[in-house]
Short mmCIF file of N, CA and C in Angstrom, two decimals:
data_model
loop_
_atom_site.label_atom_id
_atom_site.label_comp_id
_atom_site.label_asym_id
_atom_site.label_seq_id
_atom_site.Cartn_x
_atom_site.Cartn_y
_atom_site.Cartn_z
N MET J 1 0.81 -1.15 0.00
CA MET J 1 -0.03 0.04 0.00
C MET J 1 0.94 1.19 0.03
N SER J 2 0.72 2.09 -0.92
CA SER J 2 1.49 3.33 -1.01
C SER J 2 0.85 4.34 0.01
N PRO J 3 1.62 5.40 0.51
CA PRO J 3 1.11 6.31 1.42
C PRO J 3 0.01 7.21 0.88
N TYR J 4 -0.14 7.18 -0.47
CA TYR J 4 -1.16 7.99 -1.14
C TYR J 4 -2.47 7.41 -1.36
N GLU J 5 -2.52 6.03 -1.18
CA GLU J 5 -3.81 5.38 -1.36
C GLU J 5 -4.68 5.55 -0.13
N PRO J 6 -6.01 5.56 -0.38
CA PRO J 6 -6.86 5.73 0.84
C PRO J 6 -6.74 4.49 1.77
N ARG J 7 -6.85 4.80 3.09
CA ARG J 7 -6.69 3.80 4.06
C ARG J 7 -8.03 3.27 4.51
N PRO J 8 -8.17 2.05 4.79
CA PRO J 8 -9.47 1.54 5.22
C PRO J 8 -9.86 2.21 6.54
N GLU J 9 -11.15 2.70 6.49
CA GLU J 9 -11.76 3.35 7.66
C GLU J 9 -10.96 4.55 8.20
N GLY J 10 -10.08 5.09 7.33
CA GLY J 10 -9.27 6.19 7.74
C GLY J 10 -8.11 5.97 8.65
N LEU J 11 -7.80 4.65 8.91
CA LEU J 11 -6.74 4.34 9.83
C LEU J 11 -5.49 3.88 9.07
N ASN J 12 -4.44 4.24 9.65
CA ASN J 12 -3.12 3.79 8.96
C ASN J 12 -2.93 2.28 9.34
N THR J 13 -2.89 1.54 8.31
CA THR J 13 -2.71 0.13 8.48
C THR J 13 -1.26 -0.33 8.36
N GLN J 14 -0.36 0.52 7.92
CA GLN J 14 1.00 0.22 7.80
C GLN J 14 1.69 0.56 9.08
N PRO J 15 2.69 -0.14 9.60
CA PRO J 15 3.37 0.30 10.81
C PRO J 15 4.20 1.51 10.52
N ALA J 16 4.33 2.36 11.57
CA ALA J 16 5.10 3.57 11.43
C ALA J 16 6.60 3.29 11.22
N PRO J 17 7.35 4.15 10.59
CA PRO J 17 8.76 3.95 10.47
C PRO J 17 9.45 4.16 11.87
N PRO J 18 10.53 3.47 12.12
CA PRO J 18 11.22 3.62 13.46
C PRO J 18 11.44 5.05 13.93
N SER J 19 11.78 5.96 13.00
CA SER J 19 11.98 7.33 13.43
C SER J 19 10.69 7.91 13.98
N VAL J 20 9.54 7.52 13.54
CA VAL J 20 8.20 8.07 14.08
C VAL J 20 7.90 7.34 15.40
N VAL J 21 8.10 6.03 15.50
CA VAL J 21 7.87 5.37 16.75
C VAL J 21 8.65 5.90 17.89
N GLU J 22 9.86 6.35 17.65
CA GLU J 22 10.69 6.86 18.76
C GLU J 22 10.11 8.19 19.29
N THR J 23 9.38 8.92 18.44
CA THR J 23 8.80 10.25 18.91
C THR J 23 7.44 10.09 19.61
N LEU J 24 6.84 8.84 19.58
CA LEU J 24 5.52 8.67 20.23
C LEU J 24 5.64 8.86 21.71
N GLY J 25 4.57 9.36 22.32
CA GLY J 25 4.49 9.56 23.76
C GLY J 25 4.33 8.28 24.47
N ARG J 26 3.37 8.25 25.40
CA ARG J 26 3.18 7.13 26.32
C ARG J 26 2.36 5.99 25.64
N HIS J 27 1.73 6.24 24.51
CA HIS J 27 0.80 5.28 23.94
C HIS J 27 1.29 4.81 22.55
N THR J 28 0.65 3.81 22.00
CA THR J 28 1.04 3.21 20.70
C THR J 28 0.47 4.08 19.60
N GLU J 29 0.94 3.90 18.43
CA GLU J 29 0.37 4.54 17.30
C GLU J 29 -1.15 4.22 17.12
N ALA J 30 -1.46 2.89 17.33
CA ALA J 30 -2.88 2.49 17.13
C ALA J 30 -3.72 3.12 18.16
N GLU J 31 -3.32 3.39 19.46
CA GLU J 31 -4.09 4.05 20.44
C GLU J 31 -4.33 5.49 20.03
N TYR J 32 -3.31 6.18 19.59
CA TYR J 32 -3.52 7.52 19.12
C TYR J 32 -4.44 7.60 18.00
N LEU J 33 -4.48 6.65 17.07
CA LEU J 33 -5.36 6.71 15.88
C LEU J 33 -6.83 6.30 16.15
N THR J 34 -7.02 5.30 17.06
CA THR J 34 -8.32 4.77 17.33
C THR J 34 -9.04 5.49 18.50
N HIS J 35 -8.38 6.29 19.31
CA HIS J 35 -9.13 6.97 20.40
C HIS J 35 -10.09 7.85 19.74
N ASP J 36 -11.39 7.86 20.25
CA ASP J 36 -12.42 8.71 19.72
C ASP J 36 -12.60 9.96 20.70
N LEU J 37 -12.08 11.13 20.29
CA LEU J 37 -12.32 12.32 21.03
C LEU J 37 -13.76 12.82 21.17
N PHE J 38 -14.56 12.33 20.27
CA PHE J 38 -15.98 12.80 20.21
C PHE J 38 -16.89 11.69 20.69
N MET J 39 -16.40 10.84 21.61
CA MET J 39 -17.20 9.70 22.10
C MET J 39 -18.51 10.22 22.68
N GLY J 40 -19.61 9.64 22.27
CA GLY J 40 -20.94 9.99 22.74
C GLY J 40 -21.58 11.09 21.98
N GLU J 41 -20.87 11.72 20.98
CA GLU J 41 -21.51 12.81 20.17
C GLU J 41 -22.44 12.18 19.18
N ASP J 42 -23.56 12.82 18.83
CA ASP J 42 -24.51 12.24 17.94
C ASP J 42 -24.41 13.04 16.65
N ALA J 43 -23.51 12.60 15.75
CA ALA J 43 -23.30 13.26 14.52
C ALA J 43 -23.14 12.28 13.40
N ASP J 44 -23.53 12.50 12.18
CA ASP J 44 -23.35 11.64 11.07
C ASP J 44 -21.93 11.89 10.50
N ILE J 45 -21.00 11.01 10.74
CA ILE J 45 -19.56 11.22 10.27
C ILE J 45 -19.37 10.31 9.05
N LYS J 46 -18.82 10.93 7.98
CA LYS J 46 -18.48 10.16 6.73
C LYS J 46 -17.20 10.65 6.28
N CYS J 47 -16.54 9.81 5.42
CA CYS J 47 -15.25 10.18 4.76
C CYS J 47 -14.25 10.50 5.84
N ARG J 48 -14.15 9.84 6.86
CA ARG J 48 -13.24 10.13 7.99
C ARG J 48 -11.85 9.66 7.73
N THR J 49 -10.93 10.53 8.02
CA THR J 49 -9.54 10.17 7.88
C THR J 49 -8.89 10.61 9.23
N VAL J 50 -8.11 9.67 9.76
CA VAL J 50 -7.35 9.92 11.00
C VAL J 50 -5.91 9.43 10.70
N LYS J 51 -4.92 10.27 11.05
CA LYS J 51 -3.55 9.92 10.83
C LYS J 51 -2.59 10.74 11.73
N LEU J 52 -1.39 10.13 11.96
CA LEU J 52 -0.40 10.88 12.62
C LEU J 52 0.49 11.53 11.60
N VAL J 53 0.76 12.83 11.65
CA VAL J 53 1.50 13.54 10.70
C VAL J 53 2.51 14.45 11.38
N THR J 54 3.48 14.83 10.62
CA THR J 54 4.52 15.78 11.08
C THR J 54 4.20 17.14 10.59
N ALA J 55 4.14 18.11 11.52
CA ALA J 55 3.69 19.44 11.10
C ALA J 55 4.83 20.14 10.27
N ARG J 56 4.41 20.72 9.18
CA ARG J 56 5.26 21.52 8.31
C ARG J 56 5.42 22.96 8.78
N LYS J 57 4.38 23.39 9.48
CA LYS J 57 4.36 24.86 10.06
C LYS J 57 3.63 24.73 11.42
N PRO J 58 3.69 25.75 12.21
CA PRO J 58 3.01 25.75 13.52
C PRO J 58 1.43 25.69 13.24
N HIS J 59 0.81 25.02 14.15
CA HIS J 59 -0.70 24.89 14.11
C HIS J 59 -1.18 24.97 15.53
N ALA J 60 -2.38 25.51 15.72
CA ALA J 60 -2.89 25.58 17.09
C ALA J 60 -3.46 24.13 17.48
N CYS J 61 -3.15 23.72 18.67
CA CYS J 61 -3.65 22.41 19.16
C CYS J 61 -5.08 22.61 19.51
N TRP J 62 -5.95 21.77 18.89
CA TRP J 62 -7.41 21.88 19.08
C TRP J 62 -7.87 21.74 20.55
N LEU J 63 -7.28 20.72 21.25
CA LEU J 63 -7.64 20.54 22.67
C LEU J 63 -7.09 21.74 23.55
N GLY J 64 -6.07 22.45 23.05
CA GLY J 64 -5.63 23.63 23.71
C GLY J 64 -6.51 24.77 23.65
N GLN J 65 -7.49 24.74 22.71
CA GLN J 65 -8.40 25.80 22.60
C GLN J 65 -9.73 25.53 23.41
N ALA J 66 -9.83 24.41 24.08
CA ALA J 66 -10.98 24.10 24.89
C ALA J 66 -11.13 25.03 26.07
N ARG J 67 -12.27 25.15 26.55
CA ARG J 67 -12.49 25.94 27.79
C ARG J 67 -11.64 25.49 28.97
N GLY J 68 -10.95 26.34 29.59
CA GLY J 68 -10.15 26.01 30.70
C GLY J 68 -8.76 25.45 30.41
N ALA J 69 -8.46 25.21 29.15
CA ALA J 69 -7.18 24.62 28.69
C ALA J 69 -6.20 25.79 28.43
N LYS J 70 -4.99 25.50 28.45
CA LYS J 70 -3.96 26.49 28.20
C LYS J 70 -3.69 26.43 26.64
N PRO J 71 -4.01 27.51 25.93
CA PRO J 71 -3.66 27.49 24.45
C PRO J 71 -2.20 27.27 24.18
N HIS J 72 -1.89 26.37 23.21
CA HIS J 72 -0.51 26.20 22.78
C HIS J 72 -0.55 25.72 21.31
N GLU J 73 0.62 25.74 20.75
CA GLU J 73 0.80 25.43 19.37
C GLU J 73 1.54 24.16 19.16
N ILE J 74 1.33 23.49 18.11
CA ILE J 74 2.10 22.28 17.62
C ILE J 74 3.18 22.89 16.78
N ALA J 75 4.43 22.65 17.18
CA ALA J 75 5.64 23.24 16.48
C ALA J 75 5.88 22.47 15.16
N ALA J 76 6.54 23.23 14.27
CA ALA J 76 6.95 22.65 12.96
C ALA J 76 7.89 21.42 13.34
N GLY J 77 7.62 20.36 12.70
CA GLY J 77 8.45 19.12 12.85
C GLY J 77 7.86 18.28 13.96
N GLU J 78 6.79 18.58 14.70
CA GLU J 78 6.32 17.81 15.73
C GLU J 78 5.16 16.83 15.20
N LEU J 79 5.21 15.67 15.63
CA LEU J 79 4.26 14.66 15.32
C LEU J 79 2.95 15.01 16.07
N HIS J 80 1.83 14.83 15.38
CA HIS J 80 0.54 15.10 15.97
C HIS J 80 -0.60 14.33 15.23
N ARG J 81 -1.75 14.29 15.81
CA ARG J 81 -2.85 13.66 15.24
C ARG J 81 -3.66 14.73 14.37
N TYR J 82 -4.00 14.27 13.11
CA TYR J 82 -4.80 15.05 12.21
C TYR J 82 -5.95 14.25 11.83
N GLU J 83 -7.16 14.92 11.96
CA GLU J 83 -8.37 14.24 11.66
C GLU J 83 -9.27 15.15 10.79
N LYS J 84 -9.91 14.57 9.75
CA LYS J 84 -10.81 15.35 8.96
C LYS J 84 -11.98 14.46 8.61
N ALA J 85 -13.20 15.03 8.43
CA ALA J 85 -14.41 14.21 8.15
C ALA J 85 -15.46 15.12 7.62
N LEU J 86 -16.37 14.44 6.93
CA LEU J 86 -17.68 15.19 6.51
C LEU J 86 -18.65 14.97 7.66
N VAL J 87 -19.08 16.08 8.27
CA VAL J 87 -19.97 16.00 9.45
C VAL J 87 -21.38 16.34 8.99
N ASP J 88 -22.33 15.56 9.37
CA ASP J 88 -23.75 15.74 9.05
C ASP J 88 -24.02 16.03 7.52
N GLY J 89 -23.18 15.49 6.70
CA GLY J 89 -23.40 15.60 5.29
C GLY J 89 -23.18 16.94 4.62
N ASP J 90 -22.83 17.97 5.36
CA ASP J 90 -22.67 19.29 4.70
C ASP J 90 -21.46 20.14 5.24
N TYR J 91 -20.63 19.61 6.24
CA TYR J 91 -19.56 20.41 6.75
C TYR J 91 -18.35 19.59 6.83
N TRP J 92 -17.24 20.01 6.19
CA TRP J 92 -15.93 19.35 6.33
C TRP J 92 -15.22 19.92 7.48
N GLY J 93 -15.06 19.04 8.49
CA GLY J 93 -14.32 19.57 9.63
C GLY J 93 -12.96 18.87 9.75
N SER J 94 -12.01 19.60 10.39
CA SER J 94 -10.75 19.02 10.65
C SER J 94 -10.16 19.66 11.87
N TYR J 95 -9.18 18.92 12.46
CA TYR J 95 -8.48 19.48 13.68
C TYR J 95 -7.18 18.81 13.71
N ARG J 96 -6.22 19.39 14.54
CA ARG J 96 -4.89 18.90 14.88
C ARG J 96 -4.78 18.85 16.35
N CYS J 97 -4.23 17.88 16.89
CA CYS J 97 -4.05 17.66 18.35
C CYS J 97 -2.67 17.14 18.59
N CYS J 98 -1.96 17.76 19.58
CA CYS J 98 -0.65 17.36 19.91
C CYS J 98 -0.65 16.05 20.70
N LEU J 99 0.42 15.29 20.74
CA LEU J 99 0.44 13.96 21.38
C LEU J 99 0.32 14.17 22.89
N ASN J 100 0.84 15.24 23.48
CA ASN J 100 0.72 15.49 25.00
C ASN J 100 -0.79 15.54 25.42
N CYS J 101 -1.55 16.26 24.57
CA CYS J 101 -3.03 16.41 24.89
C CYS J 101 -3.68 15.02 24.67
N MET J 102 -3.26 14.24 23.60
CA MET J 102 -3.79 12.99 23.33
C MET J 102 -3.54 12.02 24.51
N ASP J 103 -2.29 12.05 25.01
CA ASP J 103 -1.88 11.30 26.19
C ASP J 103 -2.90 11.59 27.38
N ALA J 104 -3.10 12.85 27.67
CA ALA J 104 -3.99 13.13 28.80
C ALA J 104 -5.41 12.69 28.51
N GLU J 105 -5.93 12.84 27.23
CA GLU J 105 -7.30 12.33 26.99
C GLU J 105 -7.33 10.85 27.06
N ILE J 106 -6.48 10.09 26.57
CA ILE J 106 -6.49 8.65 26.62
C ILE J 106 -6.35 8.26 28.10
N ASP J 107 -5.49 8.84 28.81
CA ASP J 107 -5.38 8.45 30.29
C ASP J 107 -6.67 8.81 31.09
N ASP J 108 -7.25 9.90 30.63
CA ASP J 108 -8.55 10.25 31.34
C ASP J 108 -9.62 9.23 31.19
N VAL J 109 -9.73 8.73 29.87
CA VAL J 109 -10.77 7.76 29.60
C VAL J 109 -10.42 6.46 30.17
N GLU J 110 -9.17 6.02 30.19
CA GLU J 110 -8.75 4.73 30.73
C GLU J 110 -8.59 4.76 32.19
N GLY J 111 -8.70 6.00 32.78
CA GLY J 111 -8.55 6.13 34.24
C GLY J 111 -7.20 5.92 34.82
N THR J 112 -6.19 6.10 33.92
CA THR J 112 -4.79 6.02 34.40
C THR J 112 -4.15 7.36 34.49
N SER J 113 -3.04 7.45 35.21
CA SER J 113 -2.35 8.74 35.36
C SER J 113 -0.86 8.46 35.62
N ASP J 114 -0.12 9.43 35.16
CA ASP J 114 1.36 9.28 35.45
C ASP J 114 1.84 9.95 36.67
N GLY J 115 0.92 10.49 37.43
CA GLY J 115 1.25 11.19 38.69
C GLY J 115 1.50 12.62 38.59
N ASP J 116 1.34 13.25 37.37
CA ASP J 116 1.48 14.74 37.15
C ASP J 116 0.24 15.51 37.24
N ASP J 117 -0.76 15.08 38.05
CA ASP J 117 -2.02 15.77 38.02
C ASP J 117 -2.07 17.08 38.74
N GLU J 118 -1.00 17.33 39.53
CA GLU J 118 -0.97 18.58 40.28
C GLU J 118 -0.28 19.72 39.58
#
């Protein structure tokens, strides 16, 4: 499978190169890709693509823009989650989320912590 072919269900089925695996945080590539940030939302999602990408330029972290969160950027060269989808049949939505925020979200859902809560 070439990197330009569509991926089944929007997930990367090829293992990440070793240089990417070294930059991953506390979770596996599969956990970063399959974790649903919109769990429980009632929307019609189609044409969904989720992948880990390296930023070519700075981007705002989507979870950093949430109420009560500290706004921050994803730096150029930083690995992050990128998701886009057709929402409710009429709106193309996309966001980018840094792996530190993804770690916190996954830990929150799984009920685990690394002890840095304070």
